[in-house]
């Protein structure tokens, strides 16, 4: 009684042992980012770049299934994209962060035309960032690419940088008084940089102090 066919138990155990380990992880999406993240296109792209199975648990949870390394990669990628959305959330931005331009071709050949269109009396600037030039510097020092003569602007106030590894154009604050992207202050000098998207507002003074137009509309075109 209770006997099993010879070898059946051992065979079943061996088959289970040969199966790759799988796990699941739930990632909460903040309410402000739901419309940018919880779309079929974003979830399909996340599955593609991470190798996970991606499930939507409405209204605000993404569930990742797969091997531990795949799930960890998917979670890290999604959390990074959502952190960048603190400075403006859109599906286009999330897709760009999940699958940057460098993943689509030769990173060394990537180039972007960047136009800084002033919202006030600041000087305009137009340049192509690529292998020959990677960075735009903004500040009141005469050696900057964009010279802004104002006592509240630092000598080297901020930079706009082509990050080939990340496949996009990023902004970093170097100033004393702050640089603001879409109304939110950028991280300090050691806090990292933030991706720039076409149509973003880059301000050199705090909008909370009434300086809502002391800066630029950023126009970005991949060439």
XYZ file of C-alpha atoms in Angstrom:
223
model
C 0.000 0.000 0.000
C 1.216 3.474 -0.778
C 3.925 2.137 -3.086
C 4.858 4.137 -6.166
C 6.156 2.931 -9.501
C 9.867 2.250 -9.399
C 11.839 5.427 -9.915
C 8.801 7.672 -10.302
C 9.450 9.639 -7.126
C 13.139 10.060 -7.889
C 12.410 11.047 -11.460
C 9.897 13.655 -10.355
C 12.369 15.124 -7.874
C 15.110 15.261 -10.456
C 12.837 16.980 -12.949
C 11.882 19.611 -10.369
C 15.521 20.128 -9.467
C 16.374 20.728 -13.131
C 13.791 23.484 -13.455
C 15.332 26.963 -13.202
C 14.434 28.838 -10.040
C 11.672 31.380 -10.513
C 10.384 34.182 -8.372
C 7.960 37.084 -8.501
C 8.221 40.663 -7.314
C 5.643 43.390 -6.987
C 6.613 46.986 -7.823
C 4.338 49.803 -6.686
C 3.847 52.635 -9.170
C 3.201 56.095 -7.629
C -0.119 57.646 -8.569
C 1.542 60.467 -10.542
C 3.316 57.957 -12.799
C 0.472 55.522 -13.517
C -0.486 57.042 -16.863
C 3.165 56.976 -18.011
C 4.093 53.503 -16.731
C 0.961 51.353 -16.726
C 0.584 51.067 -20.496
C 0.743 48.016 -22.729
C 3.675 49.468 -24.679
C 5.753 50.145 -21.561
C 5.031 46.756 -20.001
C 5.838 44.958 -23.267
C 9.139 46.844 -23.534
C 10.006 46.102 -19.903
C 9.428 42.395 -20.551
C 11.631 42.568 -23.651
C 14.608 44.287 -22.011
C 14.508 42.332 -18.735
C 13.463 38.871 -19.915
C 10.679 38.747 -17.342
C 7.001 38.030 -17.649
C 5.253 41.283 -16.745
C 1.782 41.361 -15.272
C -0.406 44.334 -14.444
C -2.214 44.332 -11.095
C -4.503 47.388 -11.303
C -4.520 50.092 -10.420
C -0.893 50.624 -9.443
C 1.235 47.471 -9.239
C 3.527 45.854 -11.796
C 4.318 42.197 -11.086
C 7.522 40.683 -12.484
C 7.931 36.901 -12.904
C 11.074 35.066 -13.941
C 14.497 33.924 -12.871
C 15.884 35.892 -9.911
C 18.447 37.722 -12.056
C 15.812 38.672 -14.616
C 13.396 39.915 -11.962
C 16.144 41.919 -10.255
C 17.122 43.471 -13.599
C 13.525 44.318 -14.407
C 12.908 45.884 -11.012
C 16.106 47.950 -11.172
C 15.282 49.183 -14.673
C 11.721 50.142 -13.765
C 12.693 51.868 -10.518
C 15.362 53.888 -12.316
C 12.842 55.021 -14.924
C 10.351 56.033 -12.241
C 13.012 57.977 -10.323
C 13.748 59.986 -13.455
C 10.004 60.680 -13.779
C 10.226 62.897 -10.701
C 11.272 65.598 -13.194
C 8.345 64.978 -15.532
C 6.525 61.751 -16.369
C 5.495 60.593 -19.817
C 5.290 57.312 -21.681
C 7.917 58.593 -24.133
C 10.368 59.228 -21.296
C 9.774 55.829 -19.696
C 10.275 54.047 -23.031
C 13.445 56.037 -23.673
C 14.825 55.027 -20.277
C 13.850 51.377 -20.646
C 15.377 51.103 -24.104
C 17.759 53.987 -24.746
C 18.926 54.992 -28.188
C 22.338 53.368 -27.668
C 20.618 49.978 -27.551
C 19.238 50.531 -31.031
C 22.499 50.895 -32.898
C 26.116 52.013 -32.754
C 26.427 54.117 -29.606
C 29.502 55.857 -30.964
C 27.494 57.080 -33.955
C 24.668 58.544 -31.894
C 24.319 62.300 -32.146
C 21.665 64.763 -31.056
C 20.912 68.301 -32.092
C 20.248 70.310 -28.934
C 18.686 73.759 -29.133
C 18.276 75.890 -26.035
C 15.431 78.294 -26.747
C 15.379 81.120 -24.177
C 12.154 81.917 -22.363
C 13.431 85.404 -21.499
C 16.455 87.483 -22.470
C 19.042 84.722 -22.204
C 21.227 83.947 -25.225
C 20.032 81.103 -27.488
C 22.267 78.138 -28.201
C 22.230 75.465 -30.886
C 24.739 72.624 -31.201
C 25.087 69.000 -32.239
C 26.301 66.697 -29.487
C 28.185 63.671 -30.738
C 31.685 62.223 -30.946
C 33.269 65.649 -31.508
C 31.457 67.445 -28.685
C 29.729 65.773 -25.760
C 28.929 68.591 -23.320
C 27.317 72.030 -23.160
C 28.422 74.144 -20.191
C 26.239 76.961 -18.848
C 27.359 79.634 -16.383
C 28.634 83.156 -15.975
C 32.294 82.333 -16.614
C 33.393 83.472 -20.078
C 34.738 80.000 -20.893
C 31.264 78.417 -20.868
C 29.437 77.532 -24.074
C 26.450 79.554 -22.843
C 27.439 82.633 -20.851
C 24.764 83.994 -18.499
C 25.845 87.175 -16.722
C 23.753 87.152 -13.555
C 24.794 87.331 -9.913
C 22.599 84.348 -8.993
C 24.228 82.150 -11.638
C 27.374 80.214 -10.718
C 30.599 80.344 -12.706
C 29.817 76.812 -13.926
C 26.114 76.521 -13.232
C 25.081 73.324 -15.020
C 25.988 71.044 -17.883
C 24.005 69.336 -20.624
C 25.751 66.105 -21.447
C 25.496 63.410 -24.116
C 25.741 60.166 -22.161
C 26.626 57.543 -24.754
C 26.366 54.702 -22.260
C 22.797 55.665 -21.398
C 21.919 56.652 -24.940
C 20.548 60.114 -24.254
C 21.067 63.727 -23.223
C 21.262 64.500 -19.515
C 21.446 67.587 -17.293
C 23.549 67.933 -14.150
C 23.605 70.765 -11.626
C 26.970 72.250 -10.607
C 25.657 75.425 -9.000
C 25.288 76.948 -5.561
C 21.689 78.135 -5.955
C 20.248 75.266 -7.959
C 19.135 74.288 -11.449
C 15.505 73.317 -12.031
C 13.981 70.934 -14.538
C 10.239 71.203 -15.121
C 9.880 73.074 -11.843
C 11.819 70.595 -9.680
C 15.375 71.137 -8.454
C 17.997 68.836 -9.945
C 20.137 66.724 -7.595
C 23.272 68.377 -6.225
C 26.735 67.843 -7.662
C 27.083 64.344 -6.226
C 23.462 63.276 -6.701
C 23.618 62.236 -10.339
C 22.075 63.595 -13.516
C 18.608 63.629 -15.023
C 17.542 62.768 -18.555
C 16.368 65.614 -20.779
C 13.418 65.196 -23.119
C 12.232 67.354 -25.992
C 10.165 70.245 -24.620
C 11.571 70.211 -21.079
C 12.013 73.501 -19.201
C 15.504 74.058 -17.786
C 15.590 76.982 -15.329
C 18.682 78.569 -13.805
C 16.792 80.193 -10.897
C 14.174 78.866 -8.518
C 10.626 79.045 -9.913
C 9.388 78.987 -6.309
C 10.897 82.459 -5.960
C 9.056 83.790 -8.992
C 11.731 83.055 -11.602
C 9.508 81.001 -13.869
C 11.109 82.052 -17.173
C 14.810 82.472 -16.380
C 15.899 79.555 -18.467
C 15.345 77.543 -21.622
C 12.955 75.297 -23.473
C 15.079 72.309 -24.494
C 14.651 71.035 -28.043
C 16.278 67.672 -28.744
C 16.433 65.877 -32.082
C 18.250 62.603 -32.649
C 20.235 62.699 -35.884
